[in-house]
mmCIF file of C-alpha atoms and ligand atoms in Angstrom:
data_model
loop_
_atom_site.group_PDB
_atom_site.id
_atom_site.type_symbol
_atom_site.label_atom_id
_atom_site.label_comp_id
_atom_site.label_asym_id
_atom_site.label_seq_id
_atom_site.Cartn_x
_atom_site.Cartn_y
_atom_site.Cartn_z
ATOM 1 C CA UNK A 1 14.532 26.388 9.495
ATOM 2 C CA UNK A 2 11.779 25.671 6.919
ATOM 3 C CA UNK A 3 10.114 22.473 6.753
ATOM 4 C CA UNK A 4 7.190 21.597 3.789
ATOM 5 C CA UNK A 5 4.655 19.516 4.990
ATOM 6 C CA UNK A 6 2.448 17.484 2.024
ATOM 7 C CA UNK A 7 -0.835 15.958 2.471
ATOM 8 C CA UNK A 8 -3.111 14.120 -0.458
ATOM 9 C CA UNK A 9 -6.546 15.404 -1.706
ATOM 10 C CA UNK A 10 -8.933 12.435 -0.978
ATOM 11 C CA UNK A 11 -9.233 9.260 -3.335
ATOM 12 C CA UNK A 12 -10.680 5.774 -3.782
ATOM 13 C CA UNK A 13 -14.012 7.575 -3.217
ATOM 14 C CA UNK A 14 -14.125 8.980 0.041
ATOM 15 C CA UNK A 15 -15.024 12.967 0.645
ATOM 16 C CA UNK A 16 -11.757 13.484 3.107
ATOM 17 C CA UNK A 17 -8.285 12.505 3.178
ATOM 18 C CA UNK A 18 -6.873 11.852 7.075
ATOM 19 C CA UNK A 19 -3.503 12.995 6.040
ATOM 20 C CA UNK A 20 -5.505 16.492 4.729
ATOM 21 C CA UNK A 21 -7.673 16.874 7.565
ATOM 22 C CA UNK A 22 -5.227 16.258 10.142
ATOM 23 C CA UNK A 23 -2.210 18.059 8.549
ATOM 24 C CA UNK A 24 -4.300 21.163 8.640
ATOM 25 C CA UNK A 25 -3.932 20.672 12.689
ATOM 26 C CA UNK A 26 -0.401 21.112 12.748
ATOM 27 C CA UNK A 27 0.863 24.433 14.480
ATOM 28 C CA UNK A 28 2.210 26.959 11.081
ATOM 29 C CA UNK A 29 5.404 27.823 13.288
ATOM 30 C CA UNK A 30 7.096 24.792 15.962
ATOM 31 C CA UNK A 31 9.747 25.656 18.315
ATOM 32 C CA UNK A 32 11.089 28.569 16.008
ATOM 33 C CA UNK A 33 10.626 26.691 12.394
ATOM 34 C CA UNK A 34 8.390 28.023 9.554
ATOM 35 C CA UNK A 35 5.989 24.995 8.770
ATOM 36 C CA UNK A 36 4.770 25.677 4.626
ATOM 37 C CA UNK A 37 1.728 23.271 4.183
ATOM 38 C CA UNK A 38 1.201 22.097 0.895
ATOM 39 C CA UNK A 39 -1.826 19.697 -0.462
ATOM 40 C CA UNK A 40 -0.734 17.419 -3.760
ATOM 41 C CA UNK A 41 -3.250 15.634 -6.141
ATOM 42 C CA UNK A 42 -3.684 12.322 -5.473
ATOM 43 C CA UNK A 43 -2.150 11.258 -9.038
ATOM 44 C CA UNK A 44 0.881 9.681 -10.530
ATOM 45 C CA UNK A 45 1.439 12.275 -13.082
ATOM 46 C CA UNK A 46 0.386 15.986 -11.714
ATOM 47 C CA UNK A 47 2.149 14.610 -7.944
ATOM 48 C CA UNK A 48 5.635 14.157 -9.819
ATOM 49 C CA UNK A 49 5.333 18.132 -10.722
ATOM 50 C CA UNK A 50 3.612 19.132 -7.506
ATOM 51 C CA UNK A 51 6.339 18.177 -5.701
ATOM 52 C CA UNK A 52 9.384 19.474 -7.527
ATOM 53 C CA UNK A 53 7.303 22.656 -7.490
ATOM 54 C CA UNK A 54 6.604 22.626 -3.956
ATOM 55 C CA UNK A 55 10.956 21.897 -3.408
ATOM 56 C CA UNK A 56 12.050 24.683 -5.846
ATOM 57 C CA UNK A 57 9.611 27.624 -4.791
ATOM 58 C CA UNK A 58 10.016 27.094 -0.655
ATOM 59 C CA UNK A 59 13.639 25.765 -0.725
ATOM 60 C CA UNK A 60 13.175 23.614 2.473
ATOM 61 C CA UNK A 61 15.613 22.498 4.967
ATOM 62 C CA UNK A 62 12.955 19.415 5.467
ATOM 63 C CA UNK A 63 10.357 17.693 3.841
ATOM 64 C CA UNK A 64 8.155 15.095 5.597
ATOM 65 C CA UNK A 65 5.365 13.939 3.228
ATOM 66 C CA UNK A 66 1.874 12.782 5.417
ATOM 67 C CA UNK A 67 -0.523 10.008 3.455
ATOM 68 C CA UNK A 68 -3.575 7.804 4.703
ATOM 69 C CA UNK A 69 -3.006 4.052 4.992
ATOM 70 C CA UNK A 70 -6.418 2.808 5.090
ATOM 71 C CA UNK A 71 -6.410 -0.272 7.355
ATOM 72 C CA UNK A 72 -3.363 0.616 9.091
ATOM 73 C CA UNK A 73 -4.038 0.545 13.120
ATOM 74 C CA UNK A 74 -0.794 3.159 13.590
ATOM 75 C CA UNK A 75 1.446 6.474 12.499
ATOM 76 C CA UNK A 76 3.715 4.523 10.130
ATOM 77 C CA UNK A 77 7.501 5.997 9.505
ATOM 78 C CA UNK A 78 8.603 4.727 5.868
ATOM 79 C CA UNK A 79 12.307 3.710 5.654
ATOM 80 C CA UNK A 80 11.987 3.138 2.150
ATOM 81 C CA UNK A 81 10.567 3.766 -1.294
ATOM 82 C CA UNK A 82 10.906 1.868 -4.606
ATOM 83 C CA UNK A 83 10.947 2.366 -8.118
ATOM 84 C CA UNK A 84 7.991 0.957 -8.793
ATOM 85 C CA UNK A 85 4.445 2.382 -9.917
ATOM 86 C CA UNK A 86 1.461 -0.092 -9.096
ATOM 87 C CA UNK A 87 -1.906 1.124 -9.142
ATOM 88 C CA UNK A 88 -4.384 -1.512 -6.785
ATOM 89 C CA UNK A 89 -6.882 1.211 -8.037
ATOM 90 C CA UNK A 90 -6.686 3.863 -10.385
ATOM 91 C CA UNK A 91 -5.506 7.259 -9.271
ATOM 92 C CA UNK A 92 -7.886 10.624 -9.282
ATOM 93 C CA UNK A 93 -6.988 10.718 -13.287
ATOM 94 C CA UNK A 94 -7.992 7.222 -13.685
ATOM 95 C CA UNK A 95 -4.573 6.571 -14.206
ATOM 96 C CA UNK A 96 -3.290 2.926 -13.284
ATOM 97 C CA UNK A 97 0.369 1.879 -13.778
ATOM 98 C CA UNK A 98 0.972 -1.820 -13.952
ATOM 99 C CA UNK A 99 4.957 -2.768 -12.610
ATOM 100 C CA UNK A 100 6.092 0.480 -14.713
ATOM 101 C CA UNK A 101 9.310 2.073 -13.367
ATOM 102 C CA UNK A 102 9.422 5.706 -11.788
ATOM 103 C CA UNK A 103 12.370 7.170 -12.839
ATOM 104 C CA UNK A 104 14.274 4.913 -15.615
ATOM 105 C CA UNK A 105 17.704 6.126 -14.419
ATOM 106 C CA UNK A 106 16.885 6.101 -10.815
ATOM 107 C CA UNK A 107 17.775 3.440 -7.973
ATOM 108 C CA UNK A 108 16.015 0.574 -7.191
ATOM 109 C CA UNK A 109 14.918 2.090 -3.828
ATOM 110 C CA UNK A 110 15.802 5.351 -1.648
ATOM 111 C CA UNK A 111 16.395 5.143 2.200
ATOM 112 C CA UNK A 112 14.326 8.434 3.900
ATOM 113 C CA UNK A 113 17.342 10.533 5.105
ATOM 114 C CA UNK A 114 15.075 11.636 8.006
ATOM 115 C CA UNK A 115 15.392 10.377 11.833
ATOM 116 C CA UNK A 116 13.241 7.920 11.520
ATOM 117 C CA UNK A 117 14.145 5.276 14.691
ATOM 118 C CA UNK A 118 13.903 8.588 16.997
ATOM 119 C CA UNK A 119 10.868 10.090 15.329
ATOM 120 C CA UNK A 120 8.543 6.911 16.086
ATOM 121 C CA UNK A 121 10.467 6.311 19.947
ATOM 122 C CA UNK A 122 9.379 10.340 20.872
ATOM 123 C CA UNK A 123 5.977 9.773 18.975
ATOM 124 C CA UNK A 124 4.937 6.366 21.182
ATOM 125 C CA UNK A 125 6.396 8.565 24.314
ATOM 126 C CA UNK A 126 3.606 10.919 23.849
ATOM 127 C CA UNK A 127 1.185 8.579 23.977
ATOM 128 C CA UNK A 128 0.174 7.732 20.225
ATOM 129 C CA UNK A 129 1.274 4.308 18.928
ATOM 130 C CA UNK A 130 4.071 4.604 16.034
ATOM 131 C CA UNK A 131 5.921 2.112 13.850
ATOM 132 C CA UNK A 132 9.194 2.239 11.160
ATOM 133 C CA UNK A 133 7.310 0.442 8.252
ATOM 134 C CA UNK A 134 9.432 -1.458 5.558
ATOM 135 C CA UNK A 135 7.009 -0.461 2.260
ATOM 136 C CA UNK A 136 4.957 2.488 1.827
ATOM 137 C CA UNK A 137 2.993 0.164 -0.724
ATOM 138 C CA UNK A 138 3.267 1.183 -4.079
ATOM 139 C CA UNK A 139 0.787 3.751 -5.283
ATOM 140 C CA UNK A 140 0.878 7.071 -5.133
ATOM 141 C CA UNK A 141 2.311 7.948 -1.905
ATOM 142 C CA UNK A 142 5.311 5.489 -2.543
ATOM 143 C CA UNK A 143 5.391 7.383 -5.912
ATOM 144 C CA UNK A 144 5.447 10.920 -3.972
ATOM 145 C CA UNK A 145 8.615 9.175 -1.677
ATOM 146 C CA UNK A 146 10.585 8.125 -4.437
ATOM 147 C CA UNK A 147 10.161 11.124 -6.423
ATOM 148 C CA UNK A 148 11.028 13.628 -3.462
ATOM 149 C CA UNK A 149 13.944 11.444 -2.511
ATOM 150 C CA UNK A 150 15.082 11.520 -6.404
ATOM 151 C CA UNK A 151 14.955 15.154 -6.523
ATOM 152 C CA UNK A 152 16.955 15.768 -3.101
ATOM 153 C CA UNK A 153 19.122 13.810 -4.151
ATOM 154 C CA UNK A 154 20.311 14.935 -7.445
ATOM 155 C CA UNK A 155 19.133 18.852 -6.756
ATOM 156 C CA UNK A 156 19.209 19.523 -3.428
ATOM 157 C CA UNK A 157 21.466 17.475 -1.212
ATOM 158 C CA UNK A 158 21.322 19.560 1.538
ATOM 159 C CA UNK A 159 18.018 19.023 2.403
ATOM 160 C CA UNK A 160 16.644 16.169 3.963
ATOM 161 C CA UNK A 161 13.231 14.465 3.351
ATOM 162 C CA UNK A 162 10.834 11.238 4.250
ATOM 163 C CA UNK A 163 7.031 10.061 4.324
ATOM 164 C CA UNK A 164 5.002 8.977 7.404
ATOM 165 C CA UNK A 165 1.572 7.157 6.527
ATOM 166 C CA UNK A 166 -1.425 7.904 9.208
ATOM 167 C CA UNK A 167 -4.856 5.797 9.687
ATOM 168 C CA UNK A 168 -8.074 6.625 8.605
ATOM 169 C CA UNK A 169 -10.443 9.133 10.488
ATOM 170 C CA UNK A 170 -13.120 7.796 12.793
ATOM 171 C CA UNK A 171 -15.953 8.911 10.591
ATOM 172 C CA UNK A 172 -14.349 7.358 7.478
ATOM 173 C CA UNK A 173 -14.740 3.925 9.349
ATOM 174 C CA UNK A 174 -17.642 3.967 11.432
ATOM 175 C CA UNK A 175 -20.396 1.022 9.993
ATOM 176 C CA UNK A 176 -17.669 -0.597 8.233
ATOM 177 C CA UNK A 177 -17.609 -4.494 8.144
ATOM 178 C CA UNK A 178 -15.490 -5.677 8.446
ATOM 179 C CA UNK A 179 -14.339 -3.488 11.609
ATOM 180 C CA UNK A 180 -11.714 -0.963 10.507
ATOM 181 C CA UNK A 181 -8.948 1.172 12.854
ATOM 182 C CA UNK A 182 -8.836 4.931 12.768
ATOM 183 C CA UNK A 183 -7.496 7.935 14.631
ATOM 184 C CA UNK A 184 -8.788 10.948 15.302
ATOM 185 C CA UNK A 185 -7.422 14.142 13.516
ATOM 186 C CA UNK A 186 -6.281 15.711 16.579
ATOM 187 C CA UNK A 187 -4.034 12.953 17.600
ATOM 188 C CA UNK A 188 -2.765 12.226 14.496
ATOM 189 C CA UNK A 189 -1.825 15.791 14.015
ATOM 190 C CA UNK A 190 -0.205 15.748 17.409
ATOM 191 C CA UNK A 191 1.919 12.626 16.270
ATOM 192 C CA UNK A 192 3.138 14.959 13.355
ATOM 193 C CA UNK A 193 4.300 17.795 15.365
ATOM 194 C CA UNK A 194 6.223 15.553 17.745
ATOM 195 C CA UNK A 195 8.024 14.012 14.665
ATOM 196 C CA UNK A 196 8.554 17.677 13.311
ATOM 197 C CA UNK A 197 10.332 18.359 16.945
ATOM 198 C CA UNK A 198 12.332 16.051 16.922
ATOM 199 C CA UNK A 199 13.778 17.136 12.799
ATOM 200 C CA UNK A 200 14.225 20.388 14.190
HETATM 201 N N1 PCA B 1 -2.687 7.634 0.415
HETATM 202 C C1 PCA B 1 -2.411 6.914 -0.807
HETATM 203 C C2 PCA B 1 -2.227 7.983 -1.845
HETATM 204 C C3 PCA B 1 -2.792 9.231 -1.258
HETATM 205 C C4 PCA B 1 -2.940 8.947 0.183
HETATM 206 O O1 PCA B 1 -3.258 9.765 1.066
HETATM 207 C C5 PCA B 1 -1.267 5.904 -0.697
HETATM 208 O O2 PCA B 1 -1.037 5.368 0.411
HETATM 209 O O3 PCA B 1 -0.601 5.611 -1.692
#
């Protein structure tokens, strides 16, 4: 089994990216499974090719896309993604969408075709505190859902594919007021691998 594992270069002005940082954690091979680790710009545009690059040179049996949620106190499992480009801030091409579609002839929203109820029950078993979140917000990491979802589904249905959003590092919140939540790298990249265990 292969699985592709995406992280995001840093944005919004910080030096590191917790999805990055903590992706880099994860074990190459789990329980017999190649893991392919892949890092995507943090941009509407050059993400949209990064990923249907990333699908058609590695073929995967699985893709599980990892973002930072800033402000979010857990590992988040996204049910959905919409077709809807947003930008709160501009992206690392000071690109900013305003309520412009994705895909024209796409959906209004794609389910993640991963396990998603079991993923978060075995991640809070091992002692890190995990969610199923309803909106993976809509810049570019709800972008990089919808797109990969899109793709798998009109060019390769057999393999299956989702997004899990993680906190923010501890030194990318320390001195912040107000008071922010974080997790460290380690843990977070510990939460991954259980979620990749269960997949496989
Ligand atoms: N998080 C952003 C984009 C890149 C990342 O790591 C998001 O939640 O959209």
């Amino acid at each position: 089994m292969k699985i592709l594992l995406t992280a995001f270069e840093p944005f919004a002005g910080s030096p590191v990216n917790s999805a990055q940082r903590s992706v880099e954690l994860v074990p190459d091979t789990i329980n017999g499974a190649e893991v392919v680790k892949v890092l995507l710009p943090t941009e509407f545009k050059r993400s949209t090719e990064a990923i249907h690059k990333a699908i058609t040179e590695h073929r995967p049996d699985v893709v599980l896309c990892i973002g930072q949620a800033g402000g979010r106190m857990e590992i988040d499992l996204e049910r959905v993604a919409i077709n809807i480009d947003d930008g709160r801030i501009p992206d690392n091409a000071g690109f900013q969408p305003q309520e412009e579609k994705i895909f024209a002839d796409g959906p209004a929203a794609y389910f993640t075709t991963l396990p998603i109820k079991e993923m978060t029950k075995e991640i809070c078993a091992a002692g890190f505190p995990a969610i199923v979140s309803d909106s993976a917000g809509t810049y570019v990491c709800n972008h990089v859902m919808y797109v990969l979802l899109y793709y798998l589904a009109k060019e390769f249905p057999q393999t299956i594919g989702g997004f899990m959003h993680v906190p923010a590092l501890p030194e990318q919140v320390i001195g912040k007021m107000p008071p922010a939540p974080s997790m460290s790298k380690e843990s977070i990249a510990s939460a991954i691998t259980v979620a990749l265990k269960v997949i496989i």
